[in-house]
Coordinates of C-alpha atoms in Angstrom, one line a residue:
M1 CA 0.0 0.0 0.0
S2 CA 1.4 3.4 -1.0
F3 CA 1.9 6.3 1.3
F4 CA -1.1 8.2 -0.2
A5 CA -3.3 5.1 0.0
K6 CA -2.4 4.8 3.7
V7 CA -3.3 8.5 4.3
N8 CA -6.6 8.1 2.4
K9 CA -7.5 5.0 4.4
S10 CA -6.5 6.6 7.7
V11 CA -8.5 9.8 7.1
A12 CA -11.5 7.8 5.8
E13 CA -11.7 5.8 9.0
S14 CA -11.3 8.8 11.3
A15 CA -14.0 11.1 12.6
V16 CA -13.2 13.6 9.8
G17 CA -13.8 10.9 7.2
R18 CA -17.1 9.9 8.7
Y19 CA -18.3 13.6 9.0
F20 CA -17.5 14.3 5.3
R21 CA -18.7 10.8 4.2
L22 CA -15.5 9.8 2.5
E23 CA -15.5 6.4 0.7
G24 CA -14.6 3.6 3.1
S25 CA -15.7 5.7 6.2
G26 CA -18.8 3.6 6.8
A27 CA -20.8 6.7 7.1
R28 CA -24.4 7.0 6.0
R29 CA -24.7 8.0 2.4
E30 CA -20.9 8.1 1.8
R31 CA -19.7 9.7 -1.4
V32 CA -18.5 7.0 -3.9
G33 CA -15.0 7.7 -5.2
S34 CA -14.1 10.3 -2.6
K35 CA -10.5 10.2 -1.2
F36 CA -8.8 12.7 1.1
T37 CA -5.8 13.5 -1.2
T38 CA -8.1 13.8 -4.2
E39 CA -10.3 16.3 -2.3
L40 CA -7.2 18.4 -1.6
R41 CA -6.1 18.4 -5.2
A42 CA -9.6 19.2 -6.4
G43 CA -9.9 22.1 -3.9
L44 CA -6.6 23.7 -5.2
T45 CA -7.9 23.3 -8.8
T46 CA -11.2 25.0 -8.0
F47 CA -9.3 27.9 -6.3
V48 CA -6.9 28.4 -9.3
T49 CA -9.9 28.5 -11.7
M50 CA -11.7 31.0 -9.4
A51 CA -8.7 33.1 -8.4
Y52 CA -9.4 35.6 -11.3
I53 CA -12.4 36.8 -9.3
I54 CA -10.0 38.5 -6.8
S55 CA -8.7 41.0 -9.3
V56 CA -11.7 41.1 -11.7
N57 CA -14.3 41.8 -9.0
S58 CA -12.1 44.5 -7.5
L59 CA -11.8 46.2 -10.9
I60 CA -15.6 46.1 -11.6
V61 CA -16.8 47.2 -8.2
S62 CA -14.2 50.0 -7.9
A63 CA -15.7 51.4 -11.1
S64 CA -18.8 52.2 -9.0
G65 CA -16.7 54.7 -7.0
G66 CA -17.7 52.9 -3.7
T67 CA -17.7 55.4 -0.8
C68 CA -15.5 57.9 -2.7
E69 CA -17.1 61.3 -3.0
C70 CA -17.2 62.7 -6.6
N71 CA -17.6 66.5 -6.8
G72 CA -18.1 66.6 -10.6
T73 CA -17.7 69.6 -12.8
P74 CA -19.3 70.3 -16.2
E75 CA -16.0 69.5 -17.8
D76 CA -15.5 66.3 -15.7
P77 CA -18.9 65.1 -14.4
V78 CA -17.7 61.7 -13.2
C79 CA -14.3 62.8 -11.8
D80 CA -12.1 60.9 -14.3
K81 CA -9.5 63.6 -14.1
D82 CA -9.7 64.3 -10.3
P83 CA -6.4 63.3 -8.7
A84 CA -7.9 63.0 -5.2
Y85 CA -10.7 60.9 -6.5
A86 CA -8.2 58.7 -8.3
D87 CA -6.3 58.2 -5.0
C88 CA -9.5 57.2 -3.3
L89 CA -10.3 54.7 -6.1
A90 CA -6.8 53.1 -5.7
V91 CA -7.5 52.5 -2.0
L92 CA -11.0 51.2 -2.9
K93 CA -9.5 48.7 -5.4
L94 CA -7.2 47.3 -2.7
D95 CA -10.1 47.1 -0.3
M96 CA -12.0 45.1 -2.8
V97 CA -9.2 42.7 -3.3
T98 CA -9.2 42.0 0.4
A99 CA -13.0 42.0 0.7
T100 CA -13.4 39.6 -2.3
A101 CA -10.8 37.1 -1.0
T102 CA -12.3 37.3 2.6
I103 CA -15.9 36.7 1.6
A104 CA -14.9 33.9 -0.9
C105 CA -13.0 32.2 2.0
I106 CA -15.9 32.6 4.5
S107 CA -18.7 31.5 2.1
T108 CA -16.8 28.6 0.6
L109 CA -15.8 27.4 4.1
L110 CA -19.5 27.5 5.2
M111 CA -20.4 25.4 2.1
G112 CA -17.8 22.8 2.9
L113 CA -18.5 22.6 6.6
F114 CA -22.2 22.6 6.7
A115 CA -23.4 21.4 3.3
N116 CA -20.5 19.0 2.6
L117 CA -20.5 20.0 -1.1
P118 CA -17.4 20.7 -3.4
I119 CA -18.8 24.2 -4.4
G120 CA -16.8 27.4 -4.3
L121 CA -18.6 30.7 -3.7
A122 CA -17.6 34.3 -4.4
P123 CA -19.2 37.6 -5.6
G124 CA -21.0 36.6 -8.8
M125 CA -19.9 37.7 -12.2
G126 CA -22.7 39.5 -14.0
L127 CA -24.3 40.4 -10.7
N128 CA -21.3 42.6 -9.9
A129 CA -21.6 44.3 -13.2
Y130 CA -25.3 44.9 -12.7
F131 CA -24.5 46.3 -9.2
T132 CA -21.8 48.6 -10.5
Y133 CA -23.1 49.9 -13.9
T134 CA -26.9 49.6 -13.6
V135 CA -27.6 50.2 -9.9
V136 CA -24.9 52.5 -8.6
G137 CA -23.5 53.7 -12.0
Y138 CA -20.0 54.4 -13.2
H139 CA -18.4 56.5 -10.4
G140 CA -21.8 56.8 -8.7
S141 CA -23.5 58.4 -11.7
K142 CA -26.9 56.7 -11.0
N143 CA -29.5 57.8 -8.4
I144 CA -28.7 55.0 -5.9
K145 CA -25.7 55.3 -3.6
Y146 CA -23.2 52.5 -3.1
E147 CA -24.1 52.2 0.6
T148 CA -27.8 51.9 -0.2
A149 CA -27.2 49.3 -2.8
L150 CA -25.3 47.3 -0.2
A151 CA -28.3 47.5 2.1
A152 CA -30.4 46.0 -0.7
V153 CA -28.0 43.2 -1.0
F154 CA -28.1 42.6 2.7
I155 CA -31.9 42.4 2.7
E156 CA -31.8 40.1 -0.2
G157 CA -29.7 37.7 1.8
I158 CA -32.1 37.8 4.7
L159 CA -35.0 37.0 2.4
F160 CA -33.1 34.1 0.9
I161 CA -32.4 32.8 4.4
L162 CA -36.1 32.7 5.1
L163 CA -37.0 31.2 1.8
S164 CA -34.3 28.5 2.3
L165 CA -35.1 27.9 6.0
F166 CA -38.8 27.0 5.2
G167 CA -37.9 24.9 2.1
I168 CA -39.6 27.3 -0.3
R169 CA -36.4 27.8 -2.4
Q170 CA -35.8 24.0 -2.6
W171 CA -39.5 23.4 -3.4
L172 CA -39.4 26.0 -6.3
A173 CA -36.2 24.3 -7.6
R174 CA -37.9 20.9 -7.6
L175 CA -40.8 22.3 -9.7
I176 CA -38.4 22.7 -12.6
P177 CA -39.1 20.0 -15.2
Q178 CA -36.5 17.2 -15.5
S179 CA -35.6 18.1 -19.1
I180 CA -34.8 21.7 -18.1
K181 CA -32.7 20.5 -15.1
I182 CA -30.6 18.4 -17.4
A183 CA -30.4 21.1 -20.0
T184 CA -29.2 23.5 -17.3
G185 CA -26.0 21.5 -16.9
A186 CA -25.3 21.5 -20.6
G187 CA -26.1 25.2 -20.9
I188 CA -23.7 26.0 -18.0
G189 CA -21.1 23.9 -19.8
L190 CA -21.4 26.1 -23.0
Y191 CA -21.5 29.2 -20.8
L192 CA -18.3 28.1 -19.1
A193 CA -16.7 27.4 -22.5
F194 CA -17.8 30.8 -23.8
I195 CA -16.1 32.5 -20.9
G196 CA -13.0 30.5 -21.5
F197 CA -12.9 31.5 -25.2
Q198 CA -13.1 35.2 -24.4
S199 CA -10.2 37.4 -23.4
S200 CA -11.5 38.8 -20.1
A201 CA -11.3 35.4 -18.4
G202 CA -10.0 33.1 -21.1
I203 CA -7.8 32.6 -24.1
G204 CA -9.1 35.4 -26.4
L205 CA -10.1 33.1 -29.2
I206 CA -13.5 34.7 -29.6
G207 CA -13.9 38.5 -29.7
N208 CA -16.2 41.4 -30.6
D209 CA -17.4 41.7 -34.2
D210 CA -19.4 44.8 -35.4
A211 CA -21.3 42.8 -38.0
T212 CA -22.0 39.5 -36.2
L213 CA -21.6 40.5 -32.5
V214 CA -18.9 37.9 -32.0
G215 CA -16.3 36.4 -34.3
L216 CA -12.9 34.7 -34.4
A217 CA -10.2 36.8 -32.7
G218 CA -7.0 35.5 -31.2
C219 CA -5.4 38.7 -32.4
I220 CA -2.5 40.9 -31.4
K221 CA -3.7 43.7 -29.2
D222 CA -2.9 47.3 -30.0
P223 CA -1.1 48.7 -26.9
V224 CA -2.8 52.1 -27.3
T225 CA -6.4 51.3 -28.3
G226 CA -6.7 47.8 -26.8
G227 CA -8.3 46.6 -30.0
C228 CA -7.1 44.1 -32.6
E229 CA -4.3 45.1 -35.0
A230 CA -5.4 44.8 -38.6
G231 CA -4.8 41.3 -40.1
S232 CA -3.6 39.8 -36.9
H233 CA -6.4 37.3 -36.3
M234 CA -5.1 34.0 -34.8
R235 CA -1.6 35.5 -34.4
G236 CA -2.0 36.5 -30.8
P237 CA 0.8 34.8 -28.7
T238 CA -1.4 34.6 -25.6
T239 CA -4.2 32.8 -27.5
W240 CA -1.7 30.2 -28.6
M241 CA -0.4 29.8 -25.1
G242 CA -4.0 29.2 -24.1
I243 CA -4.4 26.6 -26.8
F244 CA -1.1 25.0 -25.6
G245 CA -2.6 24.8 -22.1
F246 CA -5.8 23.3 -23.5
V247 CA -3.7 20.6 -25.3
I248 CA -1.8 19.8 -22.1
I249 CA -5.0 19.4 -20.1
G250 CA -6.6 17.3 -22.9
I251 CA -3.7 14.9 -23.2
C252 CA -3.3 14.5 -19.4
L253 CA -7.0 13.7 -19.1
L254 CA -6.7 11.2 -22.0
F255 CA -4.0 9.3 -20.1
R256 CA -5.8 9.8 -16.7
V257 CA -3.0 11.9 -15.2
K258 CA -4.1 13.1 -11.7
G259 CA -4.2 16.9 -11.5
A260 CA -4.5 17.3 -15.2
V261 CA -6.4 20.6 -15.0
L262 CA -4.1 22.0 -12.4
I263 CA -1.0 21.0 -14.4
G264 CA -2.2 22.9 -17.5
I265 CA -3.0 26.0 -15.5
L266 CA 0.4 26.1 -13.6
V267 CA 2.5 25.4 -16.7
V268 CA 1.0 28.2 -18.7
S269 CA 1.0 30.6 -15.7
I270 CA 4.7 30.0 -14.9
L271 CA 5.7 30.5 -18.5
S272 CA 3.6 33.7 -18.7
W273 CA 5.3 35.2 -15.6
I274 CA 8.6 35.4 -17.5
R275 CA 9.2 39.0 -18.8
G276 CA 10.5 39.8 -22.2
T277 CA 8.4 37.2 -24.1
T278 CA 5.5 38.0 -26.5
F279 CA 3.1 36.2 -24.2
T280 CA 4.2 37.6 -20.8
F281 CA 1.6 38.7 -18.3
F282 CA 4.0 41.6 -17.4
P283 CA 4.8 43.5 -20.6
Y284 CA 7.1 46.5 -20.5
T285 CA 4.3 49.0 -20.3
P286 CA 3.3 51.3 -17.4
Q287 CA 0.5 48.8 -16.5
G288 CA 2.8 45.9 -16.9
D289 CA 5.5 47.4 -14.7
S290 CA 2.9 48.2 -12.0
D291 CA 1.6 44.6 -12.1
F292 CA 5.1 43.2 -12.0
N293 CA 6.1 45.4 -9.1
Y294 CA 3.0 44.2 -7.2
F295 CA 3.8 40.6 -8.2
K296 CA 7.4 40.9 -6.8
K297 CA 6.0 41.8 -3.4
V298 CA 4.9 38.1 -3.1
V299 CA 3.6 38.7 0.5
T300 CA 1.5 41.6 1.5
F301 CA -1.7 42.4 3.3
H302 CA -4.1 45.4 2.9
P303 CA -6.6 46.0 5.6
I304 CA -10.1 47.1 4.5
Q305 CA -10.4 50.9 5.1
T306 CA -13.4 52.3 3.3
V307 CA -16.1 49.7 2.7
L308 CA -16.5 47.6 5.8
G309 CA -20.1 47.9 7.3
R310 CA -21.0 51.0 5.2
M311 CA -24.7 50.1 4.5
D312 CA -27.4 52.8 4.4
F313 CA -30.9 51.5 4.9
N314 CA -32.6 54.6 3.6
L315 CA -34.7 52.7 1.0
N316 CA -37.1 55.5 0.0
S317 CA -36.4 55.3 -3.7
S318 CA -38.5 53.0 -5.9
E319 CA -35.4 52.2 -7.9
I320 CA -33.7 50.4 -5.0
W321 CA -36.7 48.1 -4.7
V322 CA -36.5 47.3 -8.4
A323 CA -32.8 46.5 -7.8
L324 CA -33.6 44.3 -4.8
I325 CA -36.2 42.3 -6.8
T326 CA -33.8 41.9 -9.7
F327 CA -31.0 40.7 -7.3
L328 CA -33.6 38.3 -5.8
Y329 CA -34.8 36.5 -8.9
V330 CA -31.5 36.6 -10.8
D331 CA -29.6 35.1 -7.8
I332 CA -32.2 32.5 -7.0
M333 CA -32.2 31.3 -10.7
D334 CA -28.4 31.6 -10.9
T335 CA -27.6 29.7 -7.7
T336 CA -30.3 27.1 -8.2
G337 CA -29.1 26.3 -11.7
T338 CA -25.5 26.1 -10.6
L339 CA -26.0 23.9 -7.5
Y340 CA -28.3 21.4 -9.3
S341 CA -26.1 21.1 -12.3
M342 CA -23.0 20.7 -10.2
A343 CA -24.9 18.0 -8.2
K344 CA -25.8 16.2 -11.4
F345 CA -22.2 16.6 -12.7
G346 CA -20.7 15.3 -9.5
G347 CA -23.0 12.3 -9.3
Y348 CA -24.7 13.1 -6.0
M349 CA -28.1 14.0 -7.4
Y350 CA -31.0 11.6 -6.4
K351 CA -33.7 10.4 -8.7
N352 CA -36.3 12.6 -7.0
G353 CA -34.5 15.7 -8.3
D354 CA -33.0 16.6 -4.9
F355 CA -29.4 16.3 -3.7
D356 CA -27.8 15.7 -0.3
G357 CA -27.3 18.9 1.7
S358 CA -29.5 21.1 -0.5
T359 CA -31.1 22.9 2.4
A360 CA -27.8 23.6 4.0
A361 CA -26.3 24.7 0.7
F362 CA -29.0 27.2 0.1
L363 CA -28.7 28.5 3.6
C364 CA -24.9 28.9 3.3
D365 CA -25.4 30.8 0.0
A366 CA -28.0 33.1 1.5
T367 CA -26.0 33.8 4.7
S368 CA -22.9 34.6 2.5
I369 CA -24.9 37.2 0.6
S370 CA -25.6 39.2 3.8
I371 CA -22.1 38.7 5.1
G372 CA -20.8 39.9 1.8
A373 CA -22.8 43.1 2.0
V374 CA -21.1 43.8 5.3
F375 CA -17.8 43.5 3.5
G376 CA -19.0 45.8 0.8
V377 CA -19.3 43.4 -2.1
P378 CA -22.2 42.5 -4.5
P379 CA -24.2 39.3 -4.1
V380 CA -22.3 36.1 -3.5
T381 CA -23.2 33.1 -5.5
A382 CA -22.1 29.5 -6.3
F383 CA -19.4 29.5 -9.0
I384 CA -19.7 27.3 -12.0
E385 CA -15.9 27.0 -12.0
S386 CA -16.4 24.5 -9.2
G387 CA -16.8 22.0 -12.1
A388 CA -13.0 22.1 -12.5
G389 CA -12.6 20.7 -9.0
I390 CA -15.3 18.1 -9.5
T391 CA -13.5 17.0 -12.7
E392 CA -10.4 16.5 -10.6
G393 CA -12.5 14.1 -8.3
G394 CA -13.9 16.5 -5.7
R395 CA -17.0 15.1 -4.1
T396 CA -17.2 16.4 -0.5
G397 CA -16.9 19.5 1.5
L398 CA -13.2 18.9 2.0
T399 CA -12.8 20.3 -1.5
S400 CA -14.5 23.5 -0.5
I401 CA -12.5 23.7 2.7
T402 CA -9.3 23.4 0.7
T403 CA -10.5 26.1 -1.7
A404 CA -11.4 28.3 1.3
F405 CA -7.9 27.8 2.8
F406 CA -6.2 29.0 -0.4
F407 CA -8.5 32.1 -0.5
F408 CA -7.3 32.7 3.1
V409 CA -3.7 32.3 2.0
S410 CA -4.4 34.7 -0.9
L411 CA -5.1 37.5 1.6
F412 CA -1.4 37.4 2.3
F413 CA -0.1 36.2 -1.1
S414 CA -2.5 38.2 -3.3
P415 CA 0.4 39.3 -5.6
I416 CA 0.8 35.7 -6.7
F417 CA -2.8 34.6 -6.8
A418 CA -4.0 37.7 -8.6
S419 CA -1.4 37.1 -11.3
F420 CA -2.8 34.0 -12.9
P421 CA -3.3 35.0 -16.5
P422 CA -6.8 34.5 -18.0
W423 CA -5.3 32.5 -20.9
A424 CA -4.0 30.0 -18.2
T425 CA -7.4 29.4 -16.5
G426 CA -9.4 29.7 -19.7
P427 CA -8.5 26.2 -21.1
A428 CA -9.7 24.7 -17.8
L429 CA -13.1 26.3 -18.3
I430 CA -13.3 25.0 -21.9
V431 CA -12.4 21.5 -20.9
V432 CA -14.9 21.5 -18.0
G433 CA -17.6 22.9 -20.3
S434 CA -17.0 20.1 -22.8
M435 CA -17.5 17.5 -20.1
M436 CA -20.7 19.1 -18.8
V437 CA -22.3 19.2 -22.2
K438 CA -22.5 15.4 -22.4
S439 CA -25.6 15.5 -20.3
V440 CA -27.6 16.5 -23.4
R441 CA -27.9 12.8 -24.3
S442 CA -30.3 12.4 -21.3
I443 CA -32.7 15.0 -22.6
N444 CA -36.0 13.7 -24.0
W445 CA -35.5 14.9 -27.6
D446 CA -38.4 12.7 -28.8
Y447 CA -41.1 15.1 -27.5
V448 CA -41.2 18.7 -28.8
G449 CA -42.7 19.9 -25.5
D450 CA -39.6 18.8 -23.7
A451 CA -37.1 19.4 -26.5
I452 CA -37.8 23.0 -27.3
P453 CA -37.6 24.4 -23.7
A454 CA -34.4 22.3 -23.1
F455 CA -32.9 23.8 -26.3
L456 CA -33.8 27.4 -25.3
T457 CA -32.2 26.8 -21.9
I458 CA -29.0 25.5 -23.4
A459 CA -28.8 28.2 -26.1
L460 CA -29.6 31.3 -24.1
M461 CA -27.3 30.7 -21.2
P462 CA -24.1 31.5 -23.2
L463 CA -25.8 33.9 -25.6
S464 CA -27.4 36.1 -22.9
Y465 CA -24.4 35.6 -20.7
S466 CA -26.7 34.6 -17.8
I467 CA -27.7 31.3 -16.3
A468 CA -30.8 33.0 -14.9
Y469 CA -32.1 34.2 -18.3
G470 CA -31.6 30.7 -19.8
L471 CA -33.6 29.1 -17.0
I472 CA -36.3 31.7 -17.3
A473 CA -36.6 31.1 -21.1
G474 CA -36.8 27.3 -20.6
I475 CA -39.3 27.4 -17.8
A476 CA -41.5 30.0 -19.6
S477 CA -41.5 28.2 -22.9
Y478 CA -42.3 24.9 -21.1
A479 CA -45.2 26.4 -19.3
V480 CA -46.6 28.0 -22.5
I481 CA -46.2 25.0 -24.8
N482 CA -47.3 22.3 -22.4
G483 CA -49.9 24.5 -20.7
F484 CA -51.6 25.1 -24.1
V485 CA -51.6 21.4 -24.9
S486 CA -53.2 20.6 -21.5
F487 CA -55.8 23.4 -22.0
I488 CA -56.8 22.2 -25.4
G489 CA -57.0 18.6 -24.1
V490 CA -59.3 19.7 -21.3
I491 CA -61.7 21.8 -23.3
S492 CA -61.9 19.1 -26.0
G493 CA -62.5 16.3 -23.5
G494 CA -59.3 14.6 -24.4
R495 CA -60.0 14.4 -28.1
I496 CA -57.4 16.9 -29.3
V497 CA -53.9 15.8 -28.1
P498 CA -50.5 15.4 -29.8
E499 CA -50.0 12.1 -31.4
D500 CA -46.8 11.5 -29.5
K501 CA -48.1 12.8 -26.1
D502 CA -47.1 9.4 -24.5
L503 CA -43.4 10.3 -25.1
R504 CA -43.7 13.3 -22.8
E505 CA -41.7 13.1 -19.6
P506 CA -43.7 13.5 -16.3
W507 CA -43.5 17.1 -15.1
V508 CA -42.5 15.9 -11.6
T509 CA -41.3 12.5 -10.6
E510 CA -43.2 12.4 -7.3
G511 CA -46.3 13.7 -5.7
F512 CA -46.4 16.8 -3.5
T513 CA -46.7 15.7 0.1
W514 CA -45.4 17.3 3.3
Q515 CA -42.7 14.6 3.4
N516 CA -41.1 15.8 0.1
V517 CA -41.9 19.5 0.3
L518 CA -41.0 20.6 3.8
P519 CA -37.4 20.9 4.9
S520 CA -36.1 18.1 7.1
W521 CA -36.1 20.1 10.4
M522 CA -39.8 20.8 10.0
Q523 CA -40.5 17.1 9.1
R524 CA -38.7 16.1 12.3
L525 CA -40.9 18.5 14.4
I526 CA -44.1 17.1 12.8
C527 CA -43.0 13.5 13.4
K528 CA -42.1 14.3 17.0
A529 CA -45.5 16.0 17.6
R530 CA -47.3 12.9 16.1
G531 CA -45.1 10.5 18.1
E532 CA -43.7 9.0 14.9
I533 CA -40.2 8.0 14.0
Y534 CA -38.6 10.4 11.4
V535 CA -37.2 8.7 8.3
D536 CA -35.1 10.8 6.0
P537 CA -36.6 10.5 2.4
L538 CA -33.0 10.5 1.0
D539 CA -32.2 7.5 3.1
V540 CA -35.2 5.7 1.6
I541 CA -34.2 6.7 -1.9
E542 CA -30.6 5.7 -1.4
E543 CA -31.7 2.3 -0.1
E544 CA -33.9 1.8 -3.2
E545 CA -31.0 2.8 -5.4
R546 CA -28.7 0.4 -3.5
L547 CA -31.2 -2.5 -4.0
E548 CA -31.5 -1.6 -7.7
R549 CA -27.7 -1.7 -8.1
E550 CA -27.5 -5.1 -6.3
A551 CA -30.3 -6.5 -8.4
A552 CA -28.6 -5.3 -11.6
A553 CA -25.3 -6.8 -10.4
A554 CA -27.0 -10.1 -9.5
A555 CA -28.7 -10.2 -12.9
E556 CA -25.4 -9.4 -14.7
E557 CA -23.6 -12.2 -12.7
H558 CA -26.5 -14.6 -13.5
D559 CA -26.2 -13.8 -17.2
A560 CA -22.4 -14.2 -17.1
K561 CA -22.9 -17.6 -15.5
I562 CA -25.3 -18.7 -18.2
D563 CA -22.8 -17.6 -20.8
I564 CA -20.1 -19.6 -19.2
D565 CA -22.4 -22.7 -19.0
M566 CA -23.3 -22.4 -22.7
I567 CA -19.7 -22.1 -23.6
G568 CA -18.9 -25.2 -21.6
R569 CA -21.7 -27.1 -23.3
R570 CA -20.4 -26.1 -26.7
H571 CA -17.0 -27.4 -25.8
H572 CA -18.5 -30.6 -24.4
D573 CA -20.6 -31.2 -27.5
A574 CA -17.6 -30.5 -29.7
D575 CA -15.6 -33.2 -27.8
V576 CA -18.5 -35.7 -28.1
H577 CA -19.0 -35.3 -31.8
E578 CA -15.3 -35.0 -32.7
I579 CA -14.5 -37.7 -35.4
P580 CA -11.6 -39.8 -34.3
K581 CA -8.5 -39.7 -36.5
F582 CA -6.6 -42.8 -37.5

């Protein structure tokens, strides 16, 4: 037995292994294939693919101006040329680096400890842009102050806690038709790949096109305008470095090399840290010099100075309530889609459409939103980049705890962790996306009422750059198409129905009773009041699935025995009928 095998066995048999339900721990509902060392590697992989949020979120949120006061003039209404305002923004940006890493650490740790899921959390991309440019405005140019917007985010988190605590959020999620749930995973896969193909968080293979919105890029950037140089498509060195990383990850996965995604990211990152190359992350420009000087610090810590606890609950404006409602429905769709697709991708989704730890997961997410508002950041959400860690074998909360640990380390080593180039992490997103798309084969394509909503869900997630909008399109189209079919069937007395209606999937896989709608803590109270013994529905489902697996294995063994007997008879008959040779 190797050293790592001994470590895995020792941890699995310990109290830690039983709490996190590692394979071989003997715990109830243990996670198949989970090993301690694999969880650590998966957690590091998730962190590396998420690390870009530290710098990207600080850039986006600092554009709102935060708590900085802008005394605009007719010539400079948004204080772009005000030196004092620029100094305040510089402090704000560093505050946001610390705040982002801190809330990512806290929220991911909560998810690992209490939900036992390999999911990383951080301020959500998209939601942070909406917070900055639509709610607060560039340098505070909108009517809602930064402090008031934070109060709206805090209230959103409290509402989410209530919805999750009473099972309403989980119940709403389980109302989503099965075909759309499956399509969500594939749509998120394409969304991930689309992010990985772009330049902001990827390899830059796809870029803006005035005629077709997007087109092939991979070009050499003009250092002055930031646009593509004429005739330089597919000549960008960083794009080819990203493709090189993609090939490394693909080949390593093909040969089942452990840590394949992490290897690809680290190889490209280390090569890109070398100055003087055409693909360096630190070119000889003012910005490159500034980034390299920050990188050379290696160890540094910036305490939060301007955004901690700066909420203003003066919610008199109707616009802030519009923002609150928008945060609410976008976040509930976004997080629900991510958690359920990751559960499906990780193999811990049950046949009733629920997954182990769902109530705790939603509560951790909701709590993190309110805590994040205290630290001055936009709504926190589950990150689809967690799929990279799941690809590496992450199955339990140990993966999230490892990710949280590295976010904590990044508070002191932010110069290193904020310097992973997007073309190093982009290939990982593309590879994970390709793996998530395979779920489309489980969609019921034979019935139009299931196929069209599933397709819209898949297509609109990357095209609208939003998981929430893809889910909304899928659910709305499902309701309209199948609702109309049901309405026509009712008023015609069942005479007008589609010919292939029998191919339609059931809307839900189980009836709505208090046992499968109410959260477990409420079910326990009801059973106690009735003097009944509480039985966890997931335990029942797991036992049914175990019996099904044993029956299938027994049938397979029986078939194999029959095949062996038939082969033996053939050999015996051949020996009996063999003509003797003289």
